[in-house]
Short mmCIF file of N, CA and C in Angstrom, two decimals:
data_model
loop_
_atom_site.label_atom_id
_atom_site.label_comp_id
_atom_site.label_asym_id
_atom_site.label_seq_id
_atom_site.Cartn_x
_atom_site.Cartn_y
_atom_site.Cartn_z
N LEU A 1 72.15 -136.26 42.22
CA LEU A 1 71.26 -137.35 42.71
C LEU A 1 72.12 -138.56 43.00
N ALA A 2 71.70 -139.21 44.02
CA ALA A 2 72.30 -140.67 44.24
C ALA A 2 71.87 -141.57 43.19
N ALA A 3 72.54 -142.65 42.85
CA ALA A 3 72.15 -143.59 41.80
C ALA A 3 70.71 -144.10 42.08
N SER A 4 70.42 -144.46 43.33
CA SER A 4 69.09 -145.06 43.64
C SER A 4 67.96 -144.06 43.28
N GLU A 5 68.13 -142.73 43.68
CA GLU A 5 67.14 -141.75 43.38
C GLU A 5 67.02 -141.53 41.86
N PHE A 6 68.21 -141.51 41.22
CA PHE A 6 68.21 -141.35 39.78
C PHE A 6 67.33 -142.48 39.09
N GLY A 7 67.58 -143.74 39.59
CA GLY A 7 66.91 -144.96 39.01
C GLY A 7 65.43 -144.81 39.36
N CYS A 8 65.00 -144.32 40.47
CA CYS A 8 63.55 -144.24 40.93
C CYS A 8 62.96 -143.15 39.88
N ARG A 9 63.60 -142.07 39.59
CA ARG A 9 63.03 -141.09 38.69
C ARG A 9 62.94 -141.53 37.29
N LEU A 10 63.88 -142.30 36.74
CA LEU A 10 63.85 -142.89 35.41
C LEU A 10 62.66 -143.84 35.35
N ASN A 11 62.56 -144.75 36.31
CA ASN A 11 61.52 -145.80 36.28
C ASN A 11 60.14 -145.17 36.46
N ARG A 12 60.02 -144.11 37.25
CA ARG A 12 58.69 -143.44 37.52
C ARG A 12 58.26 -142.80 36.21
N ALA A 13 59.22 -142.23 35.42
CA ALA A 13 58.90 -141.61 34.20
C ALA A 13 58.31 -142.54 33.23
N LEU A 14 59.02 -143.72 33.19
CA LEU A 14 58.62 -144.75 32.25
C LEU A 14 57.26 -145.34 32.62
N ALA A 15 56.93 -145.39 33.98
CA ALA A 15 55.77 -146.02 34.44
C ALA A 15 54.53 -145.13 34.13
N LEU A 16 54.80 -143.91 33.92
CA LEU A 16 53.60 -142.99 33.57
C LEU A 16 52.87 -143.21 32.25
N TYR A 17 53.54 -143.95 31.32
CA TYR A 17 52.99 -144.16 29.99
C TYR A 17 53.17 -145.58 29.48
N PRO A 18 52.32 -145.96 28.53
CA PRO A 18 52.57 -147.34 27.93
C PRO A 18 53.98 -147.34 27.21
N ASN A 19 54.49 -148.59 27.08
CA ASN A 19 55.78 -148.69 26.41
C ASN A 19 55.83 -148.14 25.05
N GLU A 20 54.80 -148.30 24.25
CA GLU A 20 54.71 -147.78 22.95
C GLU A 20 54.86 -146.23 22.84
N THR A 21 54.36 -145.61 23.81
CA THR A 21 54.49 -144.14 24.06
C THR A 21 55.91 -143.76 24.43
N ASN A 22 56.39 -144.51 25.47
CA ASN A 22 57.85 -144.26 25.87
C ASN A 22 58.80 -144.32 24.77
N LEU A 23 58.59 -145.30 23.87
CA LEU A 23 59.60 -145.43 22.84
C LEU A 23 59.52 -144.21 21.76
N ARG A 24 58.56 -143.47 21.93
CA ARG A 24 58.51 -142.34 20.89
C ARG A 24 58.54 -140.97 21.58
N MET A 25 58.82 -141.01 22.85
CA MET A 25 58.96 -139.77 23.68
C MET A 25 60.20 -138.99 23.07
N TYR A 26 60.04 -137.74 23.18
CA TYR A 26 61.09 -136.74 22.58
C TYR A 26 62.05 -136.51 23.76
N ASN A 27 63.31 -136.99 23.61
CA ASN A 27 64.25 -136.92 24.71
C ASN A 27 65.31 -135.83 24.40
N LEU A 28 65.30 -134.84 25.11
CA LEU A 28 66.14 -133.71 25.00
C LEU A 28 67.07 -133.49 26.18
N LEU A 29 68.35 -133.09 25.95
CA LEU A 29 69.09 -132.54 27.04
C LEU A 29 68.91 -131.14 27.36
N ASP A 30 68.56 -130.36 26.27
CA ASP A 30 68.36 -128.87 26.37
C ASP A 30 67.54 -128.52 25.06
N SER A 31 67.22 -127.21 25.06
CA SER A 31 66.46 -126.75 23.79
C SER A 31 66.59 -125.12 23.67
N HIS A 32 65.82 -124.67 22.77
CA HIS A 32 65.81 -123.20 22.67
C HIS A 32 65.02 -122.62 23.82
N ASP A 33 64.47 -123.27 24.73
CA ASP A 33 63.77 -122.73 25.83
C ASP A 33 64.50 -122.89 27.14
N THR A 34 65.66 -123.46 27.11
CA THR A 34 66.51 -123.75 28.41
C THR A 34 67.89 -123.41 28.15
N ALA A 35 68.56 -123.29 29.33
CA ALA A 35 70.04 -123.13 29.23
C ALA A 35 70.60 -124.39 28.68
N ARG A 36 71.77 -124.35 28.04
CA ARG A 36 72.30 -125.60 27.44
C ARG A 36 72.83 -126.40 28.58
N PHE A 37 72.85 -127.71 28.20
CA PHE A 37 73.27 -128.65 29.30
C PHE A 37 74.80 -128.38 29.69
N LEU A 38 75.63 -128.07 28.74
CA LEU A 38 77.05 -127.80 29.05
C LEU A 38 77.14 -126.56 29.99
N TYR A 39 76.40 -125.63 29.83
CA TYR A 39 76.36 -124.42 30.59
C TYR A 39 75.91 -124.76 32.02
N GLU A 40 74.85 -125.59 32.18
CA GLU A 40 74.36 -126.09 33.52
C GLU A 40 75.34 -126.91 34.16
N ALA A 41 76.25 -127.65 33.39
CA ALA A 41 77.20 -128.61 33.91
C ALA A 41 78.51 -127.78 34.24
N GLY A 42 78.46 -126.45 34.21
CA GLY A 42 79.69 -125.70 34.58
C GLY A 42 80.81 -125.95 33.54
N GLY A 43 80.43 -126.33 32.26
CA GLY A 43 81.44 -126.41 31.16
C GLY A 43 82.14 -127.91 31.25
N ASP A 44 81.58 -128.75 32.12
CA ASP A 44 82.27 -130.06 32.32
C ASP A 44 81.75 -131.00 31.15
N LYS A 45 82.69 -131.22 30.21
CA LYS A 45 82.25 -131.96 29.13
C LYS A 45 82.14 -133.50 29.31
N ALA A 46 82.77 -133.91 30.48
CA ALA A 46 82.62 -135.34 30.89
C ALA A 46 81.08 -135.50 31.26
N ARG A 47 80.49 -134.58 31.98
CA ARG A 47 79.10 -134.67 32.26
C ARG A 47 78.26 -134.71 30.98
N LEU A 48 78.63 -134.03 29.98
CA LEU A 48 77.88 -134.01 28.73
C LEU A 48 77.94 -135.22 28.07
N ARG A 49 79.21 -135.84 28.08
CA ARG A 49 79.33 -137.14 27.36
C ARG A 49 78.55 -138.25 28.09
N LEU A 50 78.56 -138.23 29.38
CA LEU A 50 77.75 -139.10 30.25
C LEU A 50 76.25 -138.98 29.89
N ALA A 51 75.79 -137.69 29.84
CA ALA A 51 74.36 -137.47 29.54
C ALA A 51 74.06 -137.89 28.12
N ALA A 52 74.97 -137.70 27.17
CA ALA A 52 74.64 -138.05 25.79
C ALA A 52 74.57 -139.56 25.65
N ALA A 53 75.35 -140.31 26.36
CA ALA A 53 75.22 -141.75 26.48
C ALA A 53 73.93 -142.24 26.95
N LEU A 54 73.47 -141.60 27.99
CA LEU A 54 72.13 -141.91 28.54
C LEU A 54 71.02 -141.62 27.54
N GLN A 55 71.03 -140.38 26.97
CA GLN A 55 70.17 -139.93 25.92
C GLN A 55 70.05 -140.94 24.83
N MET A 56 71.11 -141.44 24.31
CA MET A 56 71.06 -142.36 23.12
C MET A 56 70.73 -143.86 23.48
N THR A 57 70.65 -144.14 24.85
CA THR A 57 70.32 -145.52 25.12
C THR A 57 69.01 -145.59 25.88
N PHE A 58 68.48 -144.57 26.34
CA PHE A 58 67.29 -144.58 27.14
C PHE A 58 65.97 -144.60 26.14
N PRO A 59 64.96 -145.39 26.58
CA PRO A 59 63.80 -145.47 25.61
C PRO A 59 63.29 -144.10 25.26
N GLY A 60 63.03 -143.96 23.93
CA GLY A 60 62.52 -142.77 23.40
C GLY A 60 63.34 -142.33 22.08
N SER A 61 63.00 -141.15 21.60
CA SER A 61 63.63 -140.62 20.44
C SER A 61 64.55 -139.41 20.80
N PRO A 62 65.83 -139.73 20.90
CA PRO A 62 66.77 -138.68 21.20
C PRO A 62 66.77 -137.52 20.16
N ALA A 63 66.81 -136.30 20.66
CA ALA A 63 66.92 -135.16 19.79
C ALA A 63 67.96 -134.27 20.24
N ILE A 64 68.90 -133.92 19.33
CA ILE A 64 70.09 -133.21 19.76
C ILE A 64 69.79 -131.73 19.29
N PHE A 65 69.89 -130.85 20.26
CA PHE A 65 69.80 -129.41 19.93
C PHE A 65 71.02 -128.98 19.27
N TYR A 66 70.89 -128.33 18.24
CA TYR A 66 72.15 -128.04 17.34
C TYR A 66 73.22 -127.35 18.24
N GLY A 67 74.45 -127.93 18.00
CA GLY A 67 75.56 -127.43 18.71
C GLY A 67 76.03 -128.20 19.88
N ASP A 68 75.12 -128.92 20.48
CA ASP A 68 75.48 -129.86 21.66
C ASP A 68 76.72 -130.71 21.32
N GLU A 69 76.48 -131.26 20.06
CA GLU A 69 77.44 -132.28 19.60
C GLU A 69 78.85 -131.74 19.35
N ILE A 70 78.93 -130.54 19.30
CA ILE A 70 80.40 -129.80 19.16
C ILE A 70 80.87 -128.95 20.32
N GLY A 71 80.01 -128.97 21.49
CA GLY A 71 80.45 -128.29 22.63
C GLY A 71 79.91 -126.90 22.80
N LEU A 72 78.83 -126.61 22.06
CA LEU A 72 78.21 -125.19 22.20
C LEU A 72 77.62 -125.06 23.57
N SER A 73 77.84 -123.92 24.27
CA SER A 73 77.30 -123.63 25.53
C SER A 73 76.48 -122.36 25.52
N GLY A 74 75.85 -121.99 26.61
CA GLY A 74 75.14 -120.84 26.74
C GLY A 74 74.04 -120.79 27.88
N GLY A 75 73.85 -119.74 28.40
CA GLY A 75 72.78 -119.77 29.47
C GLY A 75 71.47 -119.62 28.88
N ASN A 76 70.47 -119.31 29.65
CA ASN A 76 69.05 -119.26 29.23
C ASN A 76 68.90 -118.14 28.14
N ASP A 77 67.73 -118.15 27.55
CA ASP A 77 67.37 -117.29 26.49
C ASP A 77 67.90 -115.85 26.77
N PRO A 78 68.64 -115.28 25.78
CA PRO A 78 68.87 -115.64 24.36
C PRO A 78 70.13 -116.43 24.18
N ASP A 79 70.98 -116.68 25.16
CA ASP A 79 72.24 -117.29 25.00
C ASP A 79 72.09 -118.77 24.52
N CYS A 80 71.02 -119.41 24.85
CA CYS A 80 70.83 -120.76 24.35
C CYS A 80 70.58 -120.83 22.85
N ARG A 81 70.27 -119.68 22.33
CA ARG A 81 69.91 -119.57 20.78
C ARG A 81 71.09 -119.01 19.95
N LEU A 82 72.25 -118.96 20.60
CA LEU A 82 73.39 -118.38 19.87
C LEU A 82 73.64 -119.15 18.53
N ALA A 83 74.20 -118.52 17.53
CA ALA A 83 74.35 -119.04 16.24
C ALA A 83 75.28 -120.36 16.33
N MET A 84 75.06 -121.31 15.40
CA MET A 84 75.89 -122.46 15.29
C MET A 84 77.30 -122.07 15.00
N GLU A 85 78.25 -122.74 15.62
CA GLU A 85 79.66 -122.59 15.33
C GLU A 85 80.08 -123.39 14.15
N TRP A 86 80.28 -122.75 13.00
CA TRP A 86 80.59 -123.55 11.81
C TRP A 86 82.08 -123.60 11.56
N ASP A 87 82.90 -122.80 12.27
CA ASP A 87 84.35 -122.85 12.13
C ASP A 87 84.85 -124.10 12.80
N GLU A 88 85.28 -125.16 11.93
CA GLU A 88 85.59 -126.48 12.45
C GLU A 88 86.81 -126.37 13.38
N GLU A 89 87.56 -125.39 13.35
CA GLU A 89 88.68 -125.20 14.29
C GLU A 89 88.26 -125.02 15.73
N LYS A 90 87.01 -124.40 15.79
CA LYS A 90 86.54 -124.06 17.18
C LYS A 90 85.50 -125.14 17.62
N GLN A 91 85.32 -126.17 16.86
CA GLN A 91 84.29 -127.27 17.26
C GLN A 91 85.22 -128.33 18.03
N ASP A 92 84.50 -128.90 19.07
CA ASP A 92 85.11 -130.08 19.79
C ASP A 92 84.96 -131.33 18.93
N LYS A 93 85.98 -131.77 18.31
CA LYS A 93 85.88 -132.93 17.29
C LYS A 93 85.79 -134.19 18.04
N GLU A 94 86.34 -134.29 19.22
CA GLU A 94 86.27 -135.57 19.98
C GLU A 94 84.90 -135.76 20.45
N LEU A 95 84.19 -134.72 20.93
CA LEU A 95 82.76 -134.76 21.37
C LEU A 95 81.89 -135.14 20.23
N LEU A 96 82.23 -134.52 18.95
CA LEU A 96 81.40 -134.86 17.80
C LEU A 96 81.60 -136.27 17.43
N ALA A 97 82.83 -136.88 17.53
CA ALA A 97 83.08 -138.28 17.20
C ALA A 97 82.31 -139.17 18.20
N LEU A 98 82.17 -138.76 19.39
CA LEU A 98 81.46 -139.64 20.43
C LEU A 98 79.93 -139.64 19.98
N TYR A 99 79.48 -138.47 19.68
CA TYR A 99 78.05 -138.47 19.34
C TYR A 99 77.69 -139.38 18.13
N ARG A 100 78.67 -139.24 17.14
CA ARG A 100 78.45 -140.02 15.95
C ARG A 100 78.57 -141.59 16.31
N LYS A 101 79.52 -141.96 17.20
CA LYS A 101 79.65 -143.33 17.66
C LYS A 101 78.31 -143.70 18.37
N LEU A 102 77.88 -142.92 19.27
CA LEU A 102 76.61 -143.27 20.01
C LEU A 102 75.44 -143.47 19.16
N ILE A 103 75.32 -142.53 18.18
CA ILE A 103 74.15 -142.66 17.18
C ILE A 103 74.31 -143.98 16.40
N GLY A 104 75.53 -144.34 15.96
CA GLY A 104 75.78 -145.56 15.18
C GLY A 104 75.45 -146.80 16.02
N ILE A 105 75.81 -146.79 17.28
CA ILE A 105 75.51 -147.98 18.19
C ILE A 105 74.09 -148.09 18.30
N ARG A 106 73.33 -147.03 18.46
CA ARG A 106 71.93 -147.03 18.66
C ARG A 106 71.20 -147.52 17.45
N ARG A 107 71.60 -147.03 16.32
CA ARG A 107 70.99 -147.40 15.01
C ARG A 107 71.17 -148.92 14.69
N GLU A 108 72.23 -149.51 15.10
CA GLU A 108 72.57 -150.85 14.86
C GLU A 108 71.91 -151.95 15.88
N SER A 109 71.29 -151.34 16.97
CA SER A 109 70.83 -152.18 18.02
C SER A 109 69.32 -152.22 18.20
N PRO A 110 68.61 -153.35 17.85
CA PRO A 110 67.21 -153.41 18.12
C PRO A 110 66.84 -153.07 19.57
N SER A 111 67.67 -153.58 20.46
CA SER A 111 67.39 -153.41 21.92
C SER A 111 67.40 -151.96 22.28
N LEU A 112 68.30 -151.22 21.76
CA LEU A 112 68.27 -149.80 22.10
C LEU A 112 67.34 -148.92 21.38
N LEU A 113 66.79 -149.50 20.27
CA LEU A 113 65.72 -148.83 19.53
C LEU A 113 64.35 -149.04 20.08
N ARG A 114 64.06 -150.37 20.40
CA ARG A 114 62.71 -150.65 20.83
C ARG A 114 62.64 -151.65 21.96
N GLY A 115 63.77 -151.90 22.71
CA GLY A 115 63.77 -152.86 23.70
C GLY A 115 63.15 -152.46 25.09
N ASP A 116 62.94 -153.35 25.92
CA ASP A 116 62.35 -153.10 27.29
C ASP A 116 63.48 -152.42 28.08
N PHE A 117 63.11 -151.99 29.29
CA PHE A 117 64.06 -151.35 30.18
C PHE A 117 63.93 -151.90 31.60
N ARG A 118 65.11 -152.37 32.10
CA ARG A 118 65.20 -152.92 33.46
C ARG A 118 66.45 -152.37 34.17
N THR A 119 66.23 -151.81 35.40
CA THR A 119 67.44 -151.42 36.22
C THR A 119 68.05 -152.73 36.63
N CYS A 120 69.42 -152.72 36.65
CA CYS A 120 70.09 -153.89 37.09
C CYS A 120 71.14 -153.52 38.14
N LEU A 121 71.53 -152.17 38.44
CA LEU A 121 72.44 -151.82 39.43
C LEU A 121 72.20 -150.41 39.83
N CYS A 122 72.13 -150.18 41.21
CA CYS A 122 72.05 -148.90 41.78
C CYS A 122 73.09 -148.81 42.85
N ASP A 123 74.21 -148.32 42.73
CA ASP A 123 75.27 -148.29 43.73
C ASP A 123 75.48 -146.83 44.22
N ASP A 124 74.79 -146.44 45.37
CA ASP A 124 74.96 -145.11 45.85
C ASP A 124 76.32 -144.73 46.32
N SER A 125 77.13 -145.73 46.81
CA SER A 125 78.44 -145.51 47.33
C SER A 125 79.40 -145.02 46.30
N SER A 126 79.29 -145.54 45.06
CA SER A 126 80.14 -145.14 43.96
C SER A 126 79.42 -144.30 42.95
N ASN A 127 78.16 -144.15 43.05
CA ASN A 127 77.23 -143.41 42.21
C ASN A 127 77.26 -143.95 40.75
N VAL A 128 77.00 -145.37 40.74
CA VAL A 128 76.99 -146.08 39.47
C VAL A 128 75.59 -146.58 39.27
N TYR A 129 75.02 -146.41 38.01
CA TYR A 129 73.66 -146.81 37.73
C TYR A 129 73.75 -147.60 36.43
N ALA A 130 73.10 -148.76 36.40
CA ALA A 130 73.14 -149.56 35.22
C ALA A 130 71.76 -150.04 34.81
N PHE A 131 71.42 -150.25 33.52
CA PHE A 131 70.18 -150.79 33.09
C PHE A 131 70.40 -151.68 31.91
N ARG A 132 69.50 -152.51 31.61
CA ARG A 132 69.50 -153.44 30.65
C ARG A 132 68.28 -153.25 29.59
N ARG A 133 68.54 -153.34 28.36
CA ARG A 133 67.45 -153.26 27.41
C ARG A 133 67.55 -154.50 26.51
N THR A 134 66.42 -155.08 26.25
CA THR A 134 66.37 -156.41 25.51
C THR A 134 65.19 -156.39 24.48
N CYS A 135 65.57 -156.86 23.29
CA CYS A 135 64.56 -157.05 22.21
C CYS A 135 64.89 -158.38 21.53
N GLY A 136 64.10 -159.35 21.76
CA GLY A 136 64.38 -160.66 21.25
C GLY A 136 65.81 -161.15 21.70
N GLU A 137 66.63 -161.49 20.82
CA GLU A 137 67.99 -162.05 21.26
C GLU A 137 69.01 -160.81 21.42
N ASP A 138 68.64 -159.71 21.10
CA ASP A 138 69.54 -158.54 21.12
C ASP A 138 69.46 -157.94 22.52
N GLU A 139 70.60 -157.83 23.21
CA GLU A 139 70.63 -157.27 24.56
C GLU A 139 71.64 -156.16 24.72
N SER A 140 71.28 -155.21 25.37
CA SER A 140 72.32 -154.02 25.64
C SER A 140 72.39 -153.83 27.29
N LEU A 141 73.60 -153.61 27.77
CA LEU A 141 73.71 -153.34 29.12
C LEU A 141 74.42 -151.96 29.23
N VAL A 142 73.88 -150.93 29.74
CA VAL A 142 74.40 -149.57 29.77
C VAL A 142 74.82 -149.31 31.19
N VAL A 143 76.11 -149.00 31.50
CA VAL A 143 76.60 -148.65 32.74
C VAL A 143 77.09 -147.24 32.83
N LEU A 144 76.54 -146.48 33.79
CA LEU A 144 76.88 -145.00 33.91
C LEU A 144 77.58 -144.77 35.27
N ASN A 145 78.80 -144.30 35.25
CA ASN A 145 79.51 -144.02 36.42
C ASN A 145 79.55 -142.46 36.56
N ALA A 146 78.60 -141.94 37.43
CA ALA A 146 78.55 -140.54 37.64
C ALA A 146 79.55 -140.02 38.82
N GLY A 147 80.17 -140.98 39.32
CA GLY A 147 81.12 -140.73 40.46
C GLY A 147 82.42 -140.16 40.02
N GLY A 148 83.17 -139.66 40.95
CA GLY A 148 84.49 -139.09 40.64
C GLY A 148 85.71 -139.94 40.73
N GLU A 149 85.47 -141.39 40.92
CA GLU A 149 86.48 -142.35 41.08
C GLU A 149 86.21 -143.49 40.02
N PRO A 150 87.41 -144.13 39.62
CA PRO A 150 87.19 -145.34 38.74
C PRO A 150 86.48 -146.38 39.49
N VAL A 151 85.67 -147.21 38.69
CA VAL A 151 84.87 -148.19 39.38
C VAL A 151 85.07 -149.50 38.60
N LYS A 152 85.19 -150.53 39.46
CA LYS A 152 85.26 -151.92 38.94
C LYS A 152 84.20 -152.71 39.74
N THR A 153 83.24 -153.25 39.02
CA THR A 153 82.15 -153.92 39.79
C THR A 153 81.55 -155.00 39.00
N LYS A 154 80.85 -155.88 39.59
CA LYS A 154 80.25 -156.97 38.94
C LYS A 154 78.60 -156.85 38.82
N ILE A 155 78.26 -157.18 37.67
CA ILE A 155 76.79 -157.06 37.28
C ILE A 155 76.29 -158.43 36.78
N ALA A 156 75.13 -158.70 37.37
CA ALA A 156 74.52 -160.08 37.05
C ALA A 156 74.29 -160.09 35.48
N ALA A 157 74.94 -161.00 34.86
CA ALA A 157 74.69 -161.13 33.32
C ALA A 157 75.41 -162.40 32.90
N GLU A 158 74.75 -163.03 32.01
CA GLU A 158 75.27 -164.27 31.35
C GLU A 158 75.88 -164.07 29.90
N GLY A 159 76.81 -164.87 29.55
CA GLY A 159 77.29 -164.80 28.20
C GLY A 159 78.48 -163.78 27.99
N THR A 160 78.71 -163.48 26.76
CA THR A 160 79.86 -162.64 26.43
C THR A 160 79.28 -161.27 25.91
N TRP A 161 79.87 -160.21 26.45
CA TRP A 161 79.35 -158.89 26.26
C TRP A 161 80.59 -158.03 25.69
N THR A 162 80.29 -157.19 24.63
CA THR A 162 81.32 -156.36 23.95
C THR A 162 81.09 -154.95 24.32
N PRO A 163 82.15 -154.30 24.91
CA PRO A 163 82.15 -152.87 25.17
C PRO A 163 82.19 -152.14 23.92
N ARG A 164 81.12 -151.30 23.58
CA ARG A 164 81.03 -150.58 22.38
C ARG A 164 81.66 -149.24 22.31
N ILE A 165 81.60 -148.47 23.44
CA ILE A 165 82.15 -147.12 23.35
C ILE A 165 83.62 -147.23 23.44
N SER A 166 84.14 -147.90 24.38
CA SER A 166 85.67 -147.97 24.59
C SER A 166 86.36 -148.75 23.52
N GLY A 167 85.70 -149.83 22.96
CA GLY A 167 86.27 -150.71 22.03
C GLY A 167 87.15 -151.74 22.68
N ARG A 168 87.00 -151.93 23.87
CA ARG A 168 87.86 -152.95 24.69
C ARG A 168 87.50 -154.37 24.25
N LYS A 169 88.22 -155.37 24.78
CA LYS A 169 87.90 -156.67 24.40
C LYS A 169 86.69 -157.08 25.12
N PRO A 170 85.86 -158.11 24.53
CA PRO A 170 84.59 -158.59 25.07
C PRO A 170 84.96 -159.17 26.44
N VAL A 171 83.93 -159.13 27.31
CA VAL A 171 84.05 -159.73 28.71
C VAL A 171 82.95 -160.84 28.78
N SER A 172 83.38 -161.98 29.43
CA SER A 172 82.54 -163.04 29.63
C SER A 172 82.05 -163.28 31.04
N SER A 173 80.95 -163.80 31.25
CA SER A 173 80.46 -164.00 32.59
C SER A 173 81.22 -165.05 33.39
N GLU A 174 81.40 -164.74 34.64
CA GLU A 174 82.09 -165.60 35.59
C GLU A 174 81.25 -165.73 36.84
N SER A 175 80.83 -166.79 37.33
CA SER A 175 80.03 -166.86 38.62
C SER A 175 78.75 -166.02 38.47
N GLY A 176 78.11 -166.11 37.38
CA GLY A 176 76.82 -165.35 37.17
C GLY A 176 76.91 -163.95 36.88
N GLY A 177 78.01 -163.37 36.57
CA GLY A 177 78.13 -161.92 36.26
C GLY A 177 79.30 -161.57 35.50
N ILE A 178 79.27 -160.32 35.04
CA ILE A 178 80.49 -159.79 34.25
C ILE A 178 81.06 -158.72 35.08
N THR A 179 82.37 -158.55 34.97
CA THR A 179 83.06 -157.40 35.71
C THR A 179 83.13 -156.29 34.70
N VAL A 180 82.61 -155.11 35.19
CA VAL A 180 82.78 -153.92 34.40
C VAL A 180 83.76 -152.97 35.00
N ASP A 181 84.42 -152.23 34.17
CA ASP A 181 85.59 -151.31 34.64
C ASP A 181 85.37 -149.98 33.94
N LEU A 182 84.99 -148.96 34.82
CA LEU A 182 84.74 -147.66 34.19
C LEU A 182 85.63 -146.48 34.83
N ALA A 183 85.97 -145.58 34.06
CA ALA A 183 86.69 -144.33 34.45
C ALA A 183 85.65 -143.47 35.20
N PRO A 184 86.14 -142.53 35.88
CA PRO A 184 85.33 -141.56 36.53
C PRO A 184 84.48 -140.76 35.56
N CYS A 185 83.26 -140.56 35.88
CA CYS A 185 82.32 -139.80 35.08
C CYS A 185 82.28 -140.25 33.61
N SER A 186 82.02 -141.56 33.45
CA SER A 186 82.01 -142.08 32.07
C SER A 186 80.94 -143.24 32.06
N ALA A 187 80.74 -143.55 30.79
CA ALA A 187 79.69 -144.62 30.41
C ALA A 187 80.24 -145.68 29.60
N GLU A 188 79.53 -146.87 29.63
CA GLU A 188 79.89 -147.92 28.58
C GLU A 188 78.60 -148.63 28.27
N ILE A 189 78.57 -149.00 26.93
CA ILE A 189 77.49 -149.83 26.41
C ILE A 189 78.00 -151.20 26.12
N TYR A 190 77.43 -152.17 26.75
CA TYR A 190 77.96 -153.59 26.56
C TYR A 190 76.84 -154.25 25.74
N GLN A 191 77.19 -154.89 24.65
CA GLN A 191 76.14 -155.60 23.84
C GLN A 191 76.52 -157.06 23.87
N LYS A 192 75.43 -157.87 24.10
CA LYS A 192 75.68 -159.34 24.24
C LYS A 192 75.66 -159.96 22.82
N LYS A 193 76.69 -160.89 22.66
CA LYS A 193 76.79 -161.46 21.44
C LYS A 193 75.74 -162.65 21.32
N ALA A 194 74.83 -162.51 20.49
CA ALA A 194 73.77 -163.42 20.26
C ALA A 194 74.23 -164.58 19.39
N LYS A 195 73.56 -165.76 19.51
CA LYS A 195 73.97 -166.87 18.79
C LYS A 195 73.81 -166.58 17.22
N GLY A 196 74.84 -166.96 16.48
CA GLY A 196 74.81 -166.66 15.06
C GLY A 196 75.26 -165.37 14.61
N ARG A 197 75.46 -164.40 15.63
CA ARG A 197 75.91 -163.03 15.24
C ARG A 197 77.46 -163.00 15.12
N LYS A 198 77.93 -162.34 14.18
CA LYS A 198 79.50 -162.28 14.04
C LYS A 198 79.95 -161.17 14.99
#
């Protein structure tokens, strides 16, 4: 999908229900009734990482089907129900670390847990989509680069924002926006430094 179509579908889904309901929706990438996401993505773990970032930042209750966090794949039933891979040598530890990081970021952020949702960028030429979630003084900006090229773009935002996934240095607004820099098929969560927060 182009970024604009993707944005339309997300916003349409959110418009179907009251915000209180959206915040409790069960958000899955796959389940025991579907082929696994990694299988559908042709084994492309970058796509899974991108999807996991969206899953953990979109309104709702993210639910991880066992094994997604370590790179388990499989087609539709019965392959989607294969046994969990308990041999740690066969688990994708980098993917597991990313899932843990995303869960930690979500748990620490009121805006990601219960904030509103606003699209702030749809760039079809580079296939970049960004949205903002706000809860009181806590703000998160999520940028998804689904394209195959690195992207450097400006997004309207004020203040200082800390990239949480990459751990890069905070970026501050200049001329009404911040410059975001993303690798191909990647995501970043920027969180605004609120007054009084360390």
